[in-house]
Amino acid sequence: MSFKYAALLVATVFAAPAFAEGDAGKGEKTFKKCKSCHMIKNGDDVIFKGGKTGPNLYGVMGRVAGAEEGFKYGKSLVEAGEKGLVWDAETFAAYTADPKAFLKEYLDDGAAKSKMSYRLKKGAEDVAAYLESVVAE
Ligand code: HEC
């Protein structure tokens, strides 16, 4: 391997964070579509005011699905979490595009149900980046 190629490879690897394509600023705007059901709240610190129909999405990226304490999730999402579903850029985008279809496929169960009926048509990677960006170090 030539030096030039090796350097390029290293640069490529380090230039590829988890949400390379997400724009947190755009994601914050897109989150308005989620706020009727979701808030983002770290303890008493409200980062994005929203409803309680869905779970608090603070720290959801990197977390096991269906694991926000005190929220009554549907059975299928909890089951997916137990089977190892963790929210990353890819699973988050697939889920928010069509929660029910995603759970059916993930669980390989045609009867899987989702309590979230909303479908996000585009911008999931931005919302994912935004959700990551608000988490306190
Ligand atoms: C109409 C209400 C509603 C809207 C709008 C909505 N959601 Fe949800 N969301 C829910 C509910 C209810 C659940 C719990 C699903 C279940 O238990 O099956 C959920 C679950 C989730 C989860 C899984 C959380 C976890 O702890 O595992 C993610 C991620 C999520 N929503 C993201 C979003 C995003 C991003 C948007 C906006 C683009 C959005 N939702 C819009 C109601 C909604």
PDB file of C-alpha atoms and ligand atoms in Angstrom:
ATOM      1  CA  MET A   1       0.000   0.000   0.000  1.00  0.00           C
ATOM      2  CA  SER A   2       1.449   3.354  -0.967  1.00  0.00           C
ATOM      3  CA  PHE A   3       1.795   6.042   1.661  1.00  0.00           C
ATOM      4  CA  LYS A   4      -0.647   8.251  -0.142  1.00  0.00           C
ATOM      5  CA  TYR A   5      -3.310   5.573  -0.188  1.00  0.00           C
ATOM      6  CA  ALA A   6      -2.783   4.733   3.476  1.00  0.00           C
ATOM      7  CA  ALA A   7      -3.119   8.404   4.444  1.00  0.00           C
ATOM      8  CA  LEU A   8      -6.300   8.700   2.435  1.00  0.00           C
ATOM      9  CA  LEU A   9      -7.728   5.637   4.122  1.00  0.00           C
ATOM     10  CA  VAL A  10      -6.968   7.031   7.582  1.00  0.00           C
ATOM     11  CA  ALA A  11      -8.528  10.365   6.661  1.00  0.00           C
ATOM     12  CA  THR A  12     -11.654   8.634   5.403  1.00  0.00           C
ATOM     13  CA  VAL A  13     -12.043   6.561   8.553  1.00  0.00           C
ATOM     14  CA  PHE A  14     -11.643   9.534  10.871  1.00  0.00           C
ATOM     15  CA  ALA A  15     -13.865  11.783   8.789  1.00  0.00           C
ATOM     16  CA  ALA A  16     -16.800   9.445   9.193  1.00  0.00           C
ATOM     17  CA  PRO A  17     -18.553  10.068  12.526  1.00  0.00           C
ATOM     18  CA  ALA A  18     -21.710   8.145  13.347  1.00  0.00           C
ATOM     19  CA  PHE A  19     -24.005  10.696  11.724  1.00  0.00           C
ATOM     20  CA  ALA A  20     -21.849  11.999   8.936  1.00  0.00           C
ATOM     21  CA  GLU A  21     -24.850  13.102   6.933  1.00  0.00           C
ATOM     22  CA  GLY A  22     -26.949  14.581   9.681  1.00  0.00           C
ATOM     23  CA  ASP A  23     -27.340  18.319  10.156  1.00  0.00           C
ATOM     24  CA  ALA A  24     -28.331  19.033  13.764  1.00  0.00           C
ATOM     25  CA  GLY A  25     -29.631  22.503  12.898  1.00  0.00           C
ATOM     26  CA  LYS A  26     -31.995  21.134  10.306  1.00  0.00           C
ATOM     27  CA  GLY A  27     -32.881  18.310  12.676  1.00  0.00           C
ATOM     28  CA  GLU A  28     -34.018  20.784  15.309  1.00  0.00           C
ATOM     29  CA  LYS A  29     -36.461  22.262  12.783  1.00  0.00           C
ATOM     30  CA  THR A  30     -37.669  18.837  11.725  1.00  0.00           C
ATOM     31  CA  PHE A  31     -38.232  17.925  15.372  1.00  0.00           C
ATOM     32  CA  LYS A  32     -41.271  20.238  15.311  1.00  0.00           C
ATOM     33  CA  LYS A  33     -43.010  17.342  13.601  1.00  0.00           C
ATOM     34  CA  CYS A  34     -42.336  15.157  16.611  1.00  0.00           C
ATOM     35  CA  LYS A  35     -43.136  17.564  19.429  1.00  0.00           C
ATOM     36  CA  SER A  36     -46.868  16.931  19.509  1.00  0.00           C
ATOM     37  CA  CYS A  37     -45.941  13.561  21.022  1.00  0.00           C
ATOM     38  CA  HIS A  38     -42.330  13.796  22.186  1.00  0.00           C
ATOM     39  CA  MET A  39     -40.398  16.114  24.433  1.00  0.00           C
ATOM     40  CA  ILE A  40     -36.680  16.268  25.038  1.00  0.00           C
ATOM     41  CA  LYS A  41     -35.999  16.649  28.709  1.00  0.00           C
ATOM     42  CA  ASN A  42     -32.953  15.955  30.850  1.00  0.00           C
ATOM     43  CA  GLY A  43     -34.325  15.733  34.373  1.00  0.00           C
ATOM     44  CA  ASP A  44     -35.938  19.154  34.933  1.00  0.00           C
ATOM     45  CA  ASP A  45     -34.074  20.716  32.045  1.00  0.00           C
ATOM     46  CA  VAL A  46     -36.529  20.992  29.152  1.00  0.00           C
ATOM     47  CA  ILE A  47     -34.593  21.120  25.881  1.00  0.00           C
ATOM     48  CA  PHE A  48     -37.586  20.880  23.540  1.00  0.00           C
ATOM     49  CA  LYS A  49     -41.100  21.291  24.896  1.00  0.00           C
ATOM     50  CA  GLY A  50     -43.475  18.622  23.680  1.00  0.00           C
ATOM     51  CA  GLY A  51     -46.238  16.174  24.413  1.00  0.00           C
ATOM     52  CA  LYS A  52     -46.318  13.004  26.431  1.00  0.00           C
ATOM     53  CA  THR A  53     -47.971  10.621  24.004  1.00  0.00           C
ATOM     54  CA  GLY A  54     -44.511   9.315  23.153  1.00  0.00           C
ATOM     55  CA  PRO A  55     -41.453   8.818  25.363  1.00  0.00           C
ATOM     56  CA  ASN A  56     -38.965  11.550  26.239  1.00  0.00           C
ATOM     57  CA  LEU A  57     -36.317  11.347  23.523  1.00  0.00           C
ATOM     58  CA  TYR A  58     -33.415  12.701  25.573  1.00  0.00           C
ATOM     59  CA  GLY A  59     -30.462  10.361  25.138  1.00  0.00           C
ATOM     60  CA  VAL A  60     -32.385   8.043  22.848  1.00  0.00           C
ATOM     61  CA  MET A  61     -29.497   7.626  20.399  1.00  0.00           C
ATOM     62  CA  GLY A  62     -27.347   4.703  21.444  1.00  0.00           C
ATOM     63  CA  ARG A  63     -30.033   3.512  23.844  1.00  0.00           C
ATOM     64  CA  VAL A  64     -31.878   0.212  23.792  1.00  0.00           C
ATOM     65  CA  ALA A  65     -35.351   0.539  22.241  1.00  0.00           C
ATOM     66  CA  GLY A  66     -38.286   0.808  24.624  1.00  0.00           C
ATOM     67  CA  ALA A  67     -36.139   1.671  27.619  1.00  0.00           C
ATOM     68  CA  GLU A  68     -37.246   5.150  28.761  1.00  0.00           C
ATOM     69  CA  GLU A  69     -38.232   4.660  32.375  1.00  0.00           C
ATOM     70  CA  GLY A  70     -41.868   5.222  33.251  1.00  0.00           C
ATOM     71  CA  PHE A  71     -43.164   5.179  29.668  1.00  0.00           C
ATOM     72  CA  LYS A  72     -45.729   2.554  28.737  1.00  0.00           C
ATOM     73  CA  TYR A  73     -44.424   1.190  25.458  1.00  0.00           C
ATOM     74  CA  GLY A  74     -46.215  -1.185  23.168  1.00  0.00           C
ATOM     75  CA  LYS A  75     -45.304  -4.852  23.464  1.00  0.00           C
ATOM     76  CA  SER A  76     -43.557  -5.076  20.097  1.00  0.00           C
ATOM     77  CA  LEU A  77     -41.099  -2.250  20.744  1.00  0.00           C
ATOM     78  CA  VAL A  78     -40.192  -3.682  24.157  1.00  0.00           C
ATOM     79  CA  GLU A  79     -39.713  -7.084  22.567  1.00  0.00           C
ATOM     80  CA  ALA A  80     -37.433  -5.557  19.916  1.00  0.00           C
ATOM     81  CA  GLY A  81     -35.361  -3.954  22.672  1.00  0.00           C
ATOM     82  CA  GLU A  82     -35.081  -7.284  24.446  1.00  0.00           C
ATOM     83  CA  LYS A  83     -33.861  -8.782  21.206  1.00  0.00           C
ATOM     84  CA  GLY A  84     -31.100  -6.226  21.039  1.00  0.00           C
ATOM     85  CA  LEU A  85     -32.517  -3.273  19.094  1.00  0.00           C
ATOM     86  CA  VAL A  86     -30.418  -0.179  19.797  1.00  0.00           C
ATOM     87  CA  TRP A  87     -31.081   3.227  18.188  1.00  0.00           C
ATOM     88  CA  ASP A  88     -28.319   4.180  15.809  1.00  0.00           C
ATOM     89  CA  ALA A  89     -28.440   6.238  12.616  1.00  0.00           C
ATOM     90  CA  GLU A  90     -29.654   3.293  10.606  1.00  0.00           C
ATOM     91  CA  THR A  91     -32.281   1.776  12.907  1.00  0.00           C
ATOM     92  CA  PHE A  92     -33.567   5.247  13.834  1.00  0.00           C
ATOM     93  CA  ALA A  93     -34.074   6.178  10.184  1.00  0.00           C
ATOM     94  CA  ALA A  94     -35.755   2.882   9.349  1.00  0.00           C
ATOM     95  CA  TYR A  95     -38.036   3.040  12.383  1.00  0.00           C
ATOM     96  CA  THR A  96     -39.153   6.644  11.987  1.00  0.00           C
ATOM     97  CA  ALA A  97     -39.874   6.075   8.289  1.00  0.00           C
ATOM     98  CA  ASP A  98     -42.470   3.445   9.177  1.00  0.00           C
ATOM     99  CA  PRO A  99     -42.521   2.190  12.782  1.00  0.00           C
ATOM    100  CA  LYS A 100     -44.977  -0.634  12.245  1.00  0.00           C
ATOM    101  CA  ALA A 101     -43.320  -2.022   9.125  1.00  0.00           C
ATOM    102  CA  PHE A 102     -39.948  -1.760  10.833  1.00  0.00           C
ATOM    103  CA  LEU A 103     -41.109  -3.739  13.873  1.00  0.00           C
ATOM    104  CA  LYS A 104     -42.772  -6.379  11.721  1.00  0.00           C
ATOM    105  CA  GLU A 105     -39.528  -6.898   9.895  1.00  0.00           C
ATOM    106  CA  TYR A 106     -37.262  -6.652  12.928  1.00  0.00           C
ATOM    107  CA  LEU A 107     -39.321  -9.162  14.907  1.00  0.00           C
ATOM    108  CA  ASP A 108     -40.187 -11.227  11.859  1.00  0.00           C
ATOM    109  CA  ASP A 109     -43.755 -11.066  13.099  1.00  0.00           C
ATOM    110  CA  GLY A 110     -46.569  -9.934  10.812  1.00  0.00           C
ATOM    111  CA  ALA A 111     -48.715  -9.137  13.842  1.00  0.00           C
ATOM    112  CA  ALA A 112     -46.236  -6.698  15.394  1.00  0.00           C
ATOM    113  CA  LYS A 113     -47.818  -3.399  16.437  1.00  0.00           C
ATOM    114  CA  SER A 114     -46.542   0.098  17.006  1.00  0.00           C
ATOM    115  CA  LYS A 115     -47.972   2.760  19.288  1.00  0.00           C
ATOM    116  CA  MET A 116     -46.291   5.323  17.060  1.00  0.00           C
ATOM    117  CA  SER A 117     -48.232   5.790  13.849  1.00  0.00           C
ATOM    118  CA  TYR A 118     -46.379   8.855  12.581  1.00  0.00           C
ATOM    119  CA  ARG A 119     -44.103   8.366   9.575  1.00  0.00           C
ATOM    120  CA  LEU A 120     -41.221  10.702   8.879  1.00  0.00           C
ATOM    121  CA  LYS A 121     -40.727  11.057   5.157  1.00  0.00           C
ATOM    122  CA  LYS A 122     -37.310  12.661   5.177  1.00  0.00           C
ATOM    123  CA  GLY A 123     -34.678  14.166   7.439  1.00  0.00           C
ATOM    124  CA  ALA A 124     -34.279  11.306   9.910  1.00  0.00           C
ATOM    125  CA  GLU A 125     -30.487  11.588   9.823  1.00  0.00           C
ATOM    126  CA  ASP A 126     -30.781  15.286  10.740  1.00  0.00           C
ATOM    127  CA  VAL A 127     -33.103  14.544  13.651  1.00  0.00           C
ATOM    128  CA  ALA A 128     -30.717  11.808  14.818  1.00  0.00           C
ATOM    129  CA  ALA A 129     -27.828  14.292  14.717  1.00  0.00           C
ATOM    130  CA  TYR A 130     -29.921  16.843  16.616  1.00  0.00           C
ATOM    131  CA  LEU A 131     -30.883  14.322  19.290  1.00  0.00           C
ATOM    132  CA  GLU A 132     -27.218  13.400  19.709  1.00  0.00           C
ATOM    133  CA  SER A 133     -26.155  17.033  19.862  1.00  0.00           C
ATOM    134  CA  VAL A 134     -28.398  17.979  22.794  1.00  0.00           C
ATOM    135  CA  VAL A 135     -27.079  15.298  25.122  1.00  0.00           C
ATOM    136  CA  ALA A 136     -24.899  16.765  27.854  1.00  0.00           C
ATOM    137  CA  GLU A 137     -21.372  15.415  27.918  1.00  0.00           C
TER     138      GLU A 137
HETATM  139  C1  HEC B   1     -48.613  10.972  17.026  1.00  0.00           C
HETATM  140  C2  HEC B   1     -47.608  10.846  18.052  1.00  0.00           C
HETATM  141  C3  HEC B   1     -46.157  10.708  17.635  1.00  0.00           C
HETATM  142  C4  HEC B   1     -45.433  11.476  16.756  1.00  0.00           C
HETATM  143  C5  HEC B   1     -45.902  12.673  15.938  1.00  0.00           C
HETATM  144  C6  HEC B   1     -44.083  10.953  16.790  1.00  0.00           C
HETATM  145  N1  HEC B   1     -43.994   9.898  17.654  1.00  0.00           N
HETATM  146 FE1  HEC B   1     -42.308   8.823  18.077  1.00  0.00          FE
HETATM  147  N2  HEC B   1     -43.371   7.634  19.339  1.00  0.00           N
HETATM  148  C7  HEC B   1     -44.712   7.791  19.640  1.00  0.00           C
HETATM  149  C8  HEC B   1     -45.122   6.725  20.525  1.00  0.00           C
HETATM  150  C9  HEC B   1     -46.527   6.549  21.124  1.00  0.00           C
HETATM  151  C10 HEC B   1     -43.977   5.911  20.739  1.00  0.00           C
HETATM  152  C11 HEC B   1     -43.909   4.600  21.518  1.00  0.00           C
HETATM  153  C12 HEC B   1     -44.081   3.473  20.477  1.00  0.00           C
HETATM  154  C13 HEC B   1     -44.416   2.114  21.036  1.00  0.00           C
HETATM  155  O1  HEC B   1     -44.401   1.930  22.258  1.00  0.00           O
HETATM  156  O2  HEC B   1     -44.712   1.221  20.224  1.00  0.00           O
HETATM  157  C14 HEC B   1     -42.896   6.524  19.992  1.00  0.00           C
HETATM  158  C15 HEC B   1     -41.597   6.031  19.960  1.00  0.00           C
HETATM  159  C16 HEC B   1     -40.536   6.635  19.319  1.00  0.00           C
HETATM  160  C17 HEC B   1     -39.179   6.182  19.372  1.00  0.00           C
HETATM  161  C18 HEC B   1     -38.644   5.003  20.156  1.00  0.00           C
HETATM  162  C19 HEC B   1     -38.188   5.533  21.500  1.00  0.00           C
HETATM  163  C20 HEC B   1     -37.629   4.532  22.466  1.00  0.00           C
HETATM  164  O3  HEC B   1     -37.475   4.910  23.643  1.00  0.00           O
HETATM  165  O4  HEC B   1     -37.337   3.391  22.095  1.00  0.00           O
HETATM  166  C21 HEC B   1     -38.445   7.030  18.600  1.00  0.00           C
HETATM  167  C22 HEC B   1     -36.969   6.955  18.341  1.00  0.00           C
HETATM  168  C23 HEC B   1     -39.358   8.015  18.082  1.00  0.00           C
HETATM  169  N3  HEC B   1     -40.632   7.754  18.541  1.00  0.00           N
HETATM  170  C24 HEC B   1     -38.992   9.076  17.270  1.00  0.00           C
HETATM  171  C25 HEC B   1     -39.879  10.008  16.750  1.00  0.00           C
HETATM  172  C26 HEC B   1     -39.464  11.097  15.899  1.00  0.00           C
HETATM  173  C27 HEC B   1     -38.036  11.411  15.512  1.00  0.00           C
HETATM  174  C28 HEC B   1     -40.596  11.777  15.537  1.00  0.00           C
HETATM  175  C29 HEC B   1     -40.733  12.972  14.642  1.00  0.00           C
HETATM  176  C30 HEC B   1     -40.161  12.853  13.332  1.00  0.00           C
HETATM  177  C31 HEC B   1     -41.714  11.098  16.183  1.00  0.00           C
HETATM  178  N4  HEC B   1     -41.232  10.041  16.900  1.00  0.00           N
HETATM  179  C32 HEC B   1     -43.038  11.487  16.055  1.00  0.00           C
HETATM  180  C33 HEC B   1     -45.543   8.769  19.166  1.00  0.00           C
HETATM  181  C34 HEC B   1     -45.223   9.711  18.198  1.00  0.00           C
END
